[in-house]
Each structure stands twice: as C-alpha cells, then as structure tokens.
PDB file of C-alpha atoms in Angstrom:
ATOM      1  CA  MET A 186     222.845  17.596 232.520  1.00 56.00           C
ATOM      2  CA  LYS A 187     222.784  21.238 233.580  1.00 53.00           C
ATOM      3  CA  ASN A 188     224.360  22.250 230.274  1.00 58.00           C
ATOM      4  CA  ILE A 189     221.695  20.350 228.330  1.00 62.00           C
ATOM      5  CA  PHE A 190     218.951  22.098 230.319  1.00 53.00           C
ATOM      6  CA  VAL A 191     220.515  25.523 229.678  1.00 50.00           C
ATOM      7  CA  GLN A 192     220.849  24.765 225.961  1.00 56.00           C
ATOM      8  CA  ALA A 193     217.210  23.671 225.801  1.00 53.00           C
ATOM      9  CA  VAL A 194     216.098  26.891 227.509  1.00 50.00           C
ATOM     10  CA  ILE A 195     218.146  28.925 225.047  1.00 59.00           C
ATOM     11  CA  VAL A 196     216.709  27.045 222.053  1.00 54.00           C
ATOM     12  CA  VAL A 197     213.135  27.488 223.295  1.00 52.00           C
ATOM     13  CA  GLY A 198     213.806  31.132 224.105  1.00 53.00           C
ATOM     14  CA  CYS A 199     215.215  31.768 220.629  1.00 52.00           C
ATOM     15  CA  PHE A 200     212.243  30.016 219.063  1.00 53.00           C
ATOM     16  CA  LEU A 201     209.791  32.163 221.048  1.00 49.00           C
ATOM     17  CA  LEU A 202     211.666  35.340 220.155  1.00 51.00           C
ATOM     18  CA  ILE A 203     211.668  34.433 216.454  1.00 49.00           C
ATOM     19  CA  TRP A 204     207.969  33.473 216.575  1.00 52.00           C
ATOM     20  CA  PHE A 205     207.101  36.737 218.324  1.00 47.00           C
ATOM     21  CA  GLY A 206     209.104  38.719 215.781  1.00 49.00           C
ATOM     22  CA  PHE A 207     207.370  37.079 212.830  1.00 45.00           C
ATOM     23  CA  SER A 208     203.957  37.536 214.443  1.00 51.00           C
ATOM     24  CA  GLN A 209     204.521  41.293 214.499  1.00 52.00           C
ATOM     25  CA  VAL A 210     205.192  41.449 210.760  1.00 48.00           C
ATOM     26  CA  ASP A 211     202.309  42.212 208.427  1.00 53.00           C
ATOM     27  CA  PHE A 212     203.430  40.042 205.530  1.00 47.00           C
ATOM     28  CA  MET A 213     200.500  41.103 203.366  1.00 47.00           C
ATOM     29  CA  LYS A 214     201.620  44.688 203.770  1.00 53.00           C
ATOM     30  CA  ALA A 215     205.310  43.894 203.604  1.00 46.00           C
ATOM     31  CA  PHE A 216     205.009  42.105 200.302  1.00 49.00           C
ATOM     32  CA  LYS A 217     202.138  44.286 199.057  1.00 57.00           C
ATOM     33  CA  VAL A 218     200.186  41.162 198.127  1.00 59.00           C
ATOM     34  CA  LYS A 219     196.806  42.808 198.554  1.00 64.00           C
ATOM     35  CA  GLU A 220     197.840  45.915 196.653  1.00 67.00           C
ATOM     36  CA  ASN A 221     199.345  43.864 193.828  1.00 68.00           C
ATOM     37  CA  THR A 222     196.229  41.694 193.612  1.00 75.00           C
ATOM     38  CA  GLU A 223     193.921  44.721 193.466  1.00 81.00           C
ATOM     39  CA  ASN A 224     196.052  46.342 190.771  1.00 86.00           C
ATOM     40  CA  MET A 225     196.143  43.100 188.834  1.00 88.00           C
ATOM     41  CA  GLU A 226     192.367  42.695 189.064  1.00 91.00           C
ATOM     42  CA  LYS A 227     191.793  46.243 187.815  1.00 92.00           C
ATOM     43  CA  LYS A 228     194.151  45.779 184.883  1.00 92.00           C
ATOM     44  CA  LEU A 229     192.651  42.401 183.964  1.00 92.00           C
ATOM     45  CA  GLY A 230     189.091  43.677 184.197  1.00 93.00           C
ATOM     46  CA  ASP A 231     189.774  46.693 182.022  1.00 91.00           C
ATOM     47  CA  MET A 232     191.796  44.599 179.569  1.00 92.00           C
ATOM     48  CA  ILE A 233     188.972  42.069 179.146  1.00 93.00           C
ATOM     49  CA  TRP A 234     186.311  44.785 178.883  1.00 94.00           C
ATOM     50  CA  ASN A 235     188.342  46.560 176.179  1.00 91.00           C
ATOM     51  CA  GLN A 236     188.323  43.276 174.277  1.00 90.00           C
ATOM     52  CA  VAL A 237     184.534  43.053 174.634  1.00 92.00           C
ATOM     53  CA  GLU A 238     184.086  46.636 173.432  1.00 92.00           C
ATOM     54  CA  GLU A 239     186.175  45.936 170.339  1.00 91.00           C
ATOM     55  CA  THR A 240     184.304  42.783 169.350  1.00 91.00           C
ATOM     56  CA  GLU A 241     180.694  43.255 170.554  1.00 94.00           C
ATOM     57  CA  GLU A 242     177.891  45.765 170.085  1.00 96.00           C
ATOM     58  CA  VAL A 243     177.474  47.676 173.349  1.00 97.00           C
ATOM     59  CA  ILE A 244     174.038  49.161 174.082  1.00 97.00           C
ATOM     60  CA  THR A 245     174.250  52.880 174.861  1.00 95.00           C
ATOM     61  CA  ASN A 246     170.521  53.676 174.787  1.00 96.00           C
ATOM     62  CA  ASP A 247     169.857  55.646 177.981  1.00 96.00           C
ATOM     63  CA  THR A 248     166.298  54.359 178.378  1.00 96.00           C
ATOM     64  CA  ILE A 249     167.422  50.726 178.265  1.00 97.00           C
ATOM     65  CA  ILE A 250     170.324  51.352 180.638  1.00 97.00           C
ATOM     66  CA  LYS A 251     168.087  53.199 183.117  1.00 97.00           C
ATOM     67  CA  SER A 252     165.464  50.417 182.975  1.00 97.00           C
ATOM     68  CA  LEU A 253     168.041  47.768 183.825  1.00 98.00           C
ATOM     69  CA  ASP A 254     169.348  49.987 186.605  1.00 97.00           C
ATOM     70  CA  THR A 255     165.801  50.269 187.974  1.00 97.00           C
ATOM     71  CA  LEU A 256     165.793  46.482 188.430  1.00 98.00           C
ATOM     72  CA  LEU A 257     169.309  46.433 189.845  1.00 97.00           C
ATOM     73  CA  LYS A 258     169.008  49.265 192.343  1.00 97.00           C
ATOM     74  CA  PRO A 259     166.662  47.603 194.904  1.00 97.00           C
ATOM     75  CA  LEU A 260     169.067  44.652 195.230  1.00 97.00           C
ATOM     76  CA  CYS A 261     171.944  47.027 195.957  1.00 98.00           C
ATOM     77  CA  ASP A 262     170.022  49.361 198.267  1.00 97.00           C
ATOM     78  CA  ALA A 263     168.575  46.575 200.424  1.00 97.00           C
ATOM     79  CA  ASN A 264     171.900  44.774 200.823  1.00 98.00           C
ATOM     80  CA  ASP A 265     174.361  47.651 201.371  1.00 97.00           C
ATOM     81  CA  ILE A 266     176.031  47.119 198.007  1.00 97.00           C
ATOM     82  CA  ASP A 267     177.599  50.198 196.471  1.00 96.00           C
ATOM     83  CA  ARG A 268     175.775  50.519 193.139  1.00 95.00           C
ATOM     84  CA  ASP A 269     178.418  52.923 191.828  1.00 95.00           C
ATOM     85  CA  SER A 270     181.096  50.274 192.327  1.00 95.00           C
ATOM     86  CA  LEU A 271     179.422  48.046 189.711  1.00 97.00           C
ATOM     87  CA  LYS A 272     180.249  48.638 186.053  1.00 97.00           C
ATOM     88  CA  VAL A 273     177.155  47.283 184.309  1.00 97.00           C
ATOM     89  CA  HIS A 274     177.176  46.768 180.535  1.00 97.00           C
ATOM     90  CA  ILE A 275     174.489  45.560 178.120  1.00 98.00           C
ATOM     91  CA  ILE A 276     175.603  43.721 174.985  1.00 97.00           C
ATOM     92  CA  LYS A 277     173.399  43.261 171.914  1.00 97.00           C
ATOM     93  CA  LYS A 278     173.525  39.479 171.542  1.00 95.00           C
ATOM     94  CA  ASP A 279     170.947  36.687 171.290  1.00 92.00           C
ATOM     95  CA  GLU A 280     172.798  34.454 173.718  1.00 90.00           C
ATOM     96  CA  ILE A 281     171.009  33.974 177.046  1.00 91.00           C
ATOM     97  CA  ASN A 282     173.922  34.951 179.207  1.00 92.00           C
ATOM     98  CA  ALA A 283     175.307  37.251 181.886  1.00 94.00           C
ATOM     99  CA  PHE A 284     178.699  37.126 183.565  1.00 94.00           C
ATOM    100  CA  ALA A 285     181.020  39.011 185.875  1.00 95.00           C
ATOM    101  CA  LEU A 286     184.519  40.194 185.025  1.00 96.00           C
ATOM    102  CA  PRO A 287     187.364  41.326 187.298  1.00 95.00           C
ATOM    103  CA  ASN A 288     187.180  44.852 188.700  1.00 95.00           C
ATOM    104  CA  ASN A 289     183.379  44.708 189.200  1.00 96.00           C
ATOM    105  CA  HIS A 290     182.361  44.586 185.543  1.00 97.00           C
ATOM    106  CA  LEU A 291     178.953  42.942 185.037  1.00 97.00           C
ATOM    107  CA  VAL A 292     177.932  42.044 181.482  1.00 96.00           C
ATOM    108  CA  VAL A 293     174.324  41.295 180.479  1.00 97.00           C
ATOM    109  CA  TYR A 294     173.266  40.071 177.026  1.00 96.00           C
ATOM    110  CA  THR A 295     170.032  41.317 175.478  1.00 97.00           C
ATOM    111  CA  GLY A 296     169.076  37.681 174.809  1.00 95.00           C
ATOM    112  CA  LEU A 297     168.809  37.121 178.563  1.00 95.00           C
ATOM    113  CA  ILE A 298     166.586  40.175 179.072  1.00 97.00           C
ATOM    114  CA  GLU A 299     164.265  39.098 176.275  1.00 96.00           C
ATOM    115  CA  ASP A 300     164.065  35.478 177.425  1.00 93.00           C
ATOM    116  CA  CYS A 301     163.118  36.106 181.068  1.00 95.00           C
ATOM    117  CA  LYS A 302     159.365  35.701 181.435  1.00 94.00           C
ATOM    118  CA  LYS A 303     159.353  37.748 184.641  1.00 97.00           C
ATOM    119  CA  GLN A 304     161.413  40.673 185.844  1.00 98.00           C
ATOM    120  CA  GLU A 305     162.201  38.805 189.077  1.00 97.00           C
ATOM    121  CA  ALA A 306     163.973  36.096 187.061  1.00 97.00           C
ATOM    122  CA  LEU A 307     166.294  38.711 185.570  1.00 98.00           C
ATOM    123  CA  GLN A 308     166.838  40.232 189.015  1.00 98.00           C
ATOM    124  CA  GLY A 309     167.766  36.782 190.290  1.00 97.00           C
ATOM    125  CA  VAL A 310     170.417  36.439 187.583  1.00 96.00           C
ATOM    126  CA  LEU A 311     171.731  39.944 188.316  1.00 98.00           C
ATOM    127  CA  GLY A 312     171.898  39.082 192.017  1.00 98.00           C
ATOM    128  CA  HIS A 313     173.772  35.885 191.192  1.00 96.00           C
ATOM    129  CA  GLU A 314     176.420  37.781 189.220  1.00 96.00           C
ATOM    130  CA  ILE A 315     176.685  40.480 191.901  1.00 97.00           C
ATOM    131  CA  ALA A 316     177.282  37.692 194.421  1.00 97.00           C
ATOM    132  CA  HIS A 317     180.161  36.397 192.282  1.00 96.00           C
ATOM    133  CA  ILE A 318     181.660  39.898 192.467  1.00 96.00           C
ATOM    134  CA  GLU A 319     180.989  40.482 196.167  1.00 97.00           C
ATOM    135  CA  LYS A 320     182.306  37.029 197.159  1.00 96.00           C
ATOM    136  CA  ASN A 321     185.443  37.424 195.001  1.00 95.00           C
ATOM    137  CA  HIS A 322     184.489  34.337 192.978  1.00 95.00           C
ATOM    138  CA  VAL A 323     185.761  35.857 189.734  1.00 95.00           C
ATOM    139  CA  MET A 324     189.399  36.006 190.777  1.00 94.00           C
ATOM    140  CA  LYS A 325     189.135  32.663 192.585  1.00 93.00           C
ATOM    141  CA  LYS A 326     187.952  31.052 189.353  1.00 93.00           C
ATOM    142  CA  LEU A 327     190.653  32.658 187.232  1.00 92.00           C
ATOM    143  CA  SER A 328     193.398  31.873 189.748  1.00 91.00           C
ATOM    144  CA  LYS A 329     192.302  28.243 189.868  1.00 91.00           C
ATOM    145  CA  GLU A 330     191.887  27.721 186.126  1.00 90.00           C
ATOM    146  CA  ILE A 331     194.571  30.043 184.732  1.00 89.00           C
ATOM    147  CA  GLY A 332     197.022  30.391 187.615  1.00 90.00           C
ATOM    148  CA  TYR A 333     197.884  33.417 189.753  1.00 85.00           C
ATOM    149  CA  SER A 334     201.370  33.829 188.292  1.00 86.00           C
ATOM    150  CA  VAL A 335     200.017  33.736 184.726  1.00 86.00           C
ATOM    151  CA  LEU A 336     197.391  36.351 185.609  1.00 88.00           C
ATOM    152  CA  LEU A 337     200.029  38.561 187.218  1.00 84.00           C
ATOM    153  CA  SER A 338     202.196  38.250 184.139  1.00 83.00           C
ATOM    154  CA  ALA A 339     199.248  38.937 181.823  1.00 84.00           C
ATOM    155  CA  ALA A 340     198.310  42.102 183.715  1.00 83.00           C
ATOM    156  CA  GLY A 341     201.783  43.514 183.171  1.00 78.00           C
ATOM    157  CA  GLY A 342     202.574  41.883 179.848  1.00 70.00           C
ATOM    158  CA  THR A 343     202.280  42.812 176.200  1.00 60.00           C
ATOM    159  CA  LYS A 344     200.018  39.991 174.950  1.00 62.00           C
ATOM    160  CA  GLY A 345     196.909  41.706 176.272  1.00 65.00           C
ATOM    161  CA  GLY A 346     194.542  40.881 173.419  1.00 75.00           C
ATOM    162  CA  GLU A 347     195.377  37.190 173.290  1.00 82.00           C
ATOM    163  CA  MET A 348     195.105  36.721 177.053  1.00 86.00           C
ATOM    164  CA  ALA A 349     191.959  38.885 177.245  1.00 87.00           C
ATOM    165  CA  ARG A 350     190.222  36.583 174.767  1.00 89.00           C
ATOM    166  CA  GLU A 351     191.179  33.526 176.792  1.00 89.00           C
ATOM    167  CA  LEU A 352     190.014  35.061 180.075  1.00 90.00           C
ATOM    168  CA  LEU A 353     186.757  36.262 178.498  1.00 89.00           C
ATOM    169  CA  LYS A 354     186.063  32.765 177.173  1.00 89.00           C
ATOM    170  CA  THR A 355     186.761  31.297 180.610  1.00 88.00           C
ATOM    171  CA  LEU A 356     184.368  33.669 182.380  1.00 89.00           C
ATOM    172  CA  SER A 357     181.576  33.775 179.802  1.00 85.00           C
ATOM    173  CA  SER A 358     181.322  30.163 178.671  1.00 82.00           C
ATOM    174  CA  SER A 359     182.291  27.917 181.564  1.00 80.00           C
ATOM    175  CA  ALA A 360     180.564  27.512 184.904  1.00 82.00           C
ATOM    176  CA  TYR A 361     182.096  28.084 188.316  1.00 88.00           C
ATOM    177  CA  ASP A 362     182.483  24.978 190.430  1.00 89.00           C
ATOM    178  CA  ARG A 363     179.278  23.825 192.071  1.00 89.00           C
ATOM    179  CA  LYS A 364     180.182  25.142 195.509  1.00 92.00           C
ATOM    180  CA  LEU A 365     180.658  28.688 194.214  1.00 93.00           C
ATOM    181  CA  GLU A 366     177.575  28.504 191.987  1.00 92.00           C
ATOM    182  CA  LYS A 367     175.429  27.388 194.892  1.00 94.00           C
ATOM    183  CA  GLU A 368     176.834  30.136 197.106  1.00 96.00           C
ATOM    184  CA  ALA A 369     176.013  32.710 194.402  1.00 96.00           C
ATOM    185  CA  ASP A 370     172.503  31.272 193.921  1.00 95.00           C
ATOM    186  CA  ILE A 371     171.652  31.330 197.617  1.00 97.00           C
ATOM    187  CA  THR A 372     173.253  34.757 198.085  1.00 98.00           C
ATOM    188  CA  SER A 373     171.118  36.083 195.238  1.00 98.00           C
ATOM    189  CA  VAL A 374     168.001  34.656 196.903  1.00 97.00           C
ATOM    190  CA  LYS A 375     169.004  36.397 200.154  1.00 97.00           C
ATOM    191  CA  TYR A 376     169.486  39.657 198.256  1.00 98.00           C
ATOM    192  CA  MET A 377     166.004  39.289 196.761  1.00 97.00           C
ATOM    193  CA  LEU A 378     164.328  38.477 200.059  1.00 96.00           C
ATOM    194  CA  GLU A 379     165.952  41.522 201.668  1.00 96.00           C
ATOM    195  CA  ALA A 380     164.653  43.654 198.791  1.00 96.00           C
ATOM    196  CA  ASP A 381     161.113  42.185 199.004  1.00 96.00           C
ATOM    197  CA  ILE A 382     161.517  40.555 195.584  1.00 97.00           C
ATOM    198  CA  ASP A 383     159.996  37.112 195.006  1.00 96.00           C
ATOM    199  CA  PRO A 384     162.857  34.630 194.251  1.00 96.00           C
ATOM    200  CA  ARG A 385     160.576  31.881 192.921  1.00 96.00           C
ATOM    201  CA  PRO A 386     160.738  33.144 189.304  1.00 96.00           C
ATOM    202  CA  MET A 387     164.512  32.662 189.489  1.00 96.00           C
ATOM    203  CA  ALA A 388     163.965  28.959 190.173  1.00 95.00           C
ATOM    204  CA  ASP A 389     161.340  28.852 187.411  1.00 94.00           C
ATOM    205  CA  PHE A 390     163.860  30.359 185.001  1.00 92.00           C
ATOM    206  CA  MET A 391     166.390  27.653 185.829  1.00 89.00           C
ATOM    207  CA  TYR A 392     163.797  24.954 185.357  1.00 87.00           C
ATOM    208  CA  GLN A 393     162.797  26.573 182.040  1.00 84.00           C
ATOM    209  CA  MET A 394     166.415  26.345 180.876  1.00 80.00           C
ATOM    210  CA  ALA A 395     166.575  22.706 181.913  1.00 77.00           C
ATOM    211  CA  GLN A 396     163.551  21.900 179.761  1.00 76.00           C
ATOM    212  CA  ASP A 397     164.805  23.773 176.689  1.00 70.00           C
ATOM    213  CA  SER A 398     166.032  21.222 174.176  1.00 51.00           C
ATOM    214  CA  ASP A 399     167.610  23.734 171.747  1.00 55.00           C
ATOM    215  CA  MET A 400     170.992  24.256 173.320  1.00 49.00           C
ATOM    216  CA  SER A 401     172.873  24.751 170.037  1.00 45.00           C
ATOM    217  CA  SER A 402     171.397  28.137 169.127  1.00 46.00           C
ATOM    218  CA  ALA A 403     172.709  30.013 172.165  1.00 48.00           C
ATOM    219  CA  MET A 404     175.199  29.789 174.963  1.00 49.00           C
ATOM    220  CA  TYR A 405     172.959  29.551 177.995  1.00 58.00           C
ATOM    221  CA  TRP A 406     173.593  31.097 181.376  1.00 68.00           C
ATOM    222  CA  ILE A 407     172.927  27.630 182.760  1.00 64.00           C
ATOM    223  CA  ALA A 408     175.310  25.194 181.180  1.00 57.00           C
ATOM    224  CA  ASP A 409     173.764  21.753 181.640  1.00 48.00           C
ATOM    225  CA  HIS A 410     170.265  20.415 182.257  1.00 47.00           C
ATOM    226  CA  PRO A 411     170.585  18.193 185.346  1.00 50.00           C
ATOM    227  CA  GLU A 412     172.509  20.841 187.288  1.00 79.00           C
ATOM    228  CA  SER A 413     169.980  23.565 186.484  1.00 82.00           C
ATOM    229  CA  GLU A 414     167.146  21.400 187.800  1.00 86.00           C
ATOM    230  CA  GLU A 415     169.147  20.720 190.946  1.00 89.00           C
ATOM    231  CA  ARG A 416     169.763  24.440 191.403  1.00 90.00           C
ATOM    232  CA  ALA A 417     166.071  25.233 190.997  1.00 91.00           C
ATOM    233  CA  LYS A 418     165.262  22.629 193.633  1.00 93.00           C
ATOM    234  CA  TYR A 419     167.679  23.863 196.298  1.00 93.00           C
ATOM    235  CA  ILE A 420     166.486  27.436 195.782  1.00 95.00           C
ATOM    236  CA  LEU A 421     162.890  26.349 196.393  1.00 95.00           C
ATOM    237  CA  ASP A 422     164.032  24.266 199.385  1.00 95.00           C
ATOM    238  CA  TYR A 423     165.846  27.293 200.829  1.00 95.00           C
ATOM    239  CA  ILE A 424     162.822  29.587 200.654  1.00 95.00           C
ATOM    240  CA  LYS A 425     160.372  26.954 201.882  1.00 93.00           C
ATOM    241  CA  GLY A 426     158.594  28.258 204.983  1.00 90.00           C
ATOM    242  CA  LYS A 427     159.993  31.783 204.585  1.00 90.00           C
ATOM    243  CA  LYS A 428     157.635  34.731 204.385  1.00 89.00           C
ATOM    244  CA  ILE A 429     157.911  36.130 200.874  1.00 90.00           C
ATOM    245  CA  LYS A 430     156.929  39.711 200.190  1.00 84.00           C
ATOM    246  CA  SER A 431     156.197  40.164 196.519  1.00 85.00           C
ATOM    247  CA  LYS A 432     156.667  43.762 195.402  1.00 85.00           C
ATOM    248  CA  PRO A 433     157.404  44.071 191.654  1.00 94.00           C
ATOM    249  CA  THR A 434     160.009  46.712 190.937  1.00 97.00           C
ATOM    250  CA  MET A 435     158.433  47.643 187.608  1.00 97.00           C
ATOM    251  CA  THR A 436     154.830  47.630 186.523  1.00 96.00           C
ATOM    252  CA  GLU A 437     154.037  44.800 184.123  1.00 96.00           C
ATOM    253  CA  LYS A 438     153.523  47.405 181.393  1.00 97.00           C
ATOM    254  CA  ASP A 439     156.972  48.939 181.971  1.00 97.00           C
ATOM    255  CA  TRP A 440     158.606  45.490 182.095  1.00 98.00           C
ATOM    256  CA  LYS A 441     157.120  44.478 178.741  1.00 97.00           C
ATOM    257  CA  ALA A 442     158.031  47.867 177.254  1.00 97.00           C
ATOM    258  CA  PHE A 443     161.620  47.358 178.446  1.00 98.00           C
ATOM    259  CA  GLN A 444     161.841  43.927 176.817  1.00 97.00           C
ATOM    260  CA  GLU A 445     160.297  45.245 173.594  1.00 97.00           C
ATOM    261  CA  LYS A 446     162.723  48.138 173.420  1.00 97.00           C
ATOM    262  CA  VAL A 447     165.652  45.775 174.007  1.00 97.00           C
ATOM    263  CA  GLY A 448     164.392  43.527 171.201  1.00 93.00           C
ATOM    264  CA  ASN A 449     164.075  46.434 168.798  1.00 92.00           C
ATOM    265  CA  GLU A 450     167.464  47.944 169.589  1.00 87.00           C
TER     266      GLU A 450
END
C-alpha cells in the first residue's frame, strides 16, 4: 500500500513538473508561428496586388487619390488606426465593389464611388473594409476557404500567378460568413460614430442595393438581396437611440466634383 502511495506521488509530481515546464515555453515564439504567418500574409498580399496591377487599370490621378483619402482620414484619426499602414488603391472599373487583401491592401472600384449617393455611404463601405483588416478577417477567410497549409505553400511556391488569381477571386467575389460581415458592419458604424459621421446613409446604400434588380451588369459589394436588407436593418437597430452628430467631411460641391472626376477618368 505504501509503495502504491509513493508511486502515485511520483507520478503526480512528474506530471506537475512536465506541466510547469511546458507552461514556461512560448510555443508561438519557439515555432515562429506568428512570424511565419506575418511573412506569409505580406507575401500573399503583395502577390495578389501584383496580379491586380497586371490585369486592371489603376488610378494614379493625385486629385482623386487625395479626395478618397480625405474621406478615409477621419475614420482613421478618430479610431486610432494608422492611416499609413493601409495601402489604398483605386481601380477603374464599373463594378460596385471594394475589398480587402492580405497585408492591409484595400481596393476600391470607381463604380462604387460613382454609385454612392452620399459620401457617408462610401465612408461606411471603407470603414467596413478597414474593419475586415483590423479584425484579421481576411486571413481568417482565406485560411477557412483555402487552407492554411495551402496558403503557406503558395507564399513560398512558384505558381504565384495561378494562386493569386484564385485568392483574388475568393476575396473580391464571395462574401465573408455572416458573423464576420456583421462584425465588420457594426465596427464600421462605430468608426463612423466616433468620427461624427452619420452612419444612416450606409444602411440606405445597402437597402438601395437590395432594391436594384439589375444584378447581371456588375458584381455588387452586397452579394444577395435578402441579406443586404437584413444588414441595413441591424445597422439602423444598432444606432437607434444613439446621438448622431452629422458633420460631412466634404462639402456637397466637393463630393460631386470628386464623383464627376472619377467618372471622367
């Protein structure tokens, strides 16, 4: 009986020693998981953006770029987001779309800028995409749909162009799951409220998309009608009862001039 007790004490003691030893090990550091993931994200983001540059018309007009930045800056300033960390690109394309890529790339199509009736609607979309970046939704989506090991292989492989096209299609033409989309929507609304920007036009924009029957002519930022109506509703529910300070970032004249210049580019 005494021997059994001694053996039990030894077993428990060994277990505690092993547990304590493992608890002192920083496995993330030991296996460089975080470092590898960050390197992978940078390589993937740059690889996909290179693919976009090769196949799309990138807007380089300084006036247009500065105007978009004027709308973006208040969201960043009011929410402690490093504006310089965001790589914002404008693509000449009629599609009503915007999307985030790995490594903080944010792509906006001219079709989206032209279609927004109010500047606050565009700011809401920008905030939504920034939220995807800040909340690490981009890599979560790719890891879930493509697989972490495949992404790791792609970042260090030779079939860059082929994989870049697949990843670009995944990020630009398919929605995140509803949980992530809702988190990005509500986070964008919070960004706007902090920046004294009225979020109601963002909900109006979603409802506008839901009512648009011509879905074949463009790939819309909002993929399907019922979901866009639902999203508009929970945004309005979230802001109900909140004090909204409406302070347009641009004058109406400057906003219209921006849209006109984008359309003529």
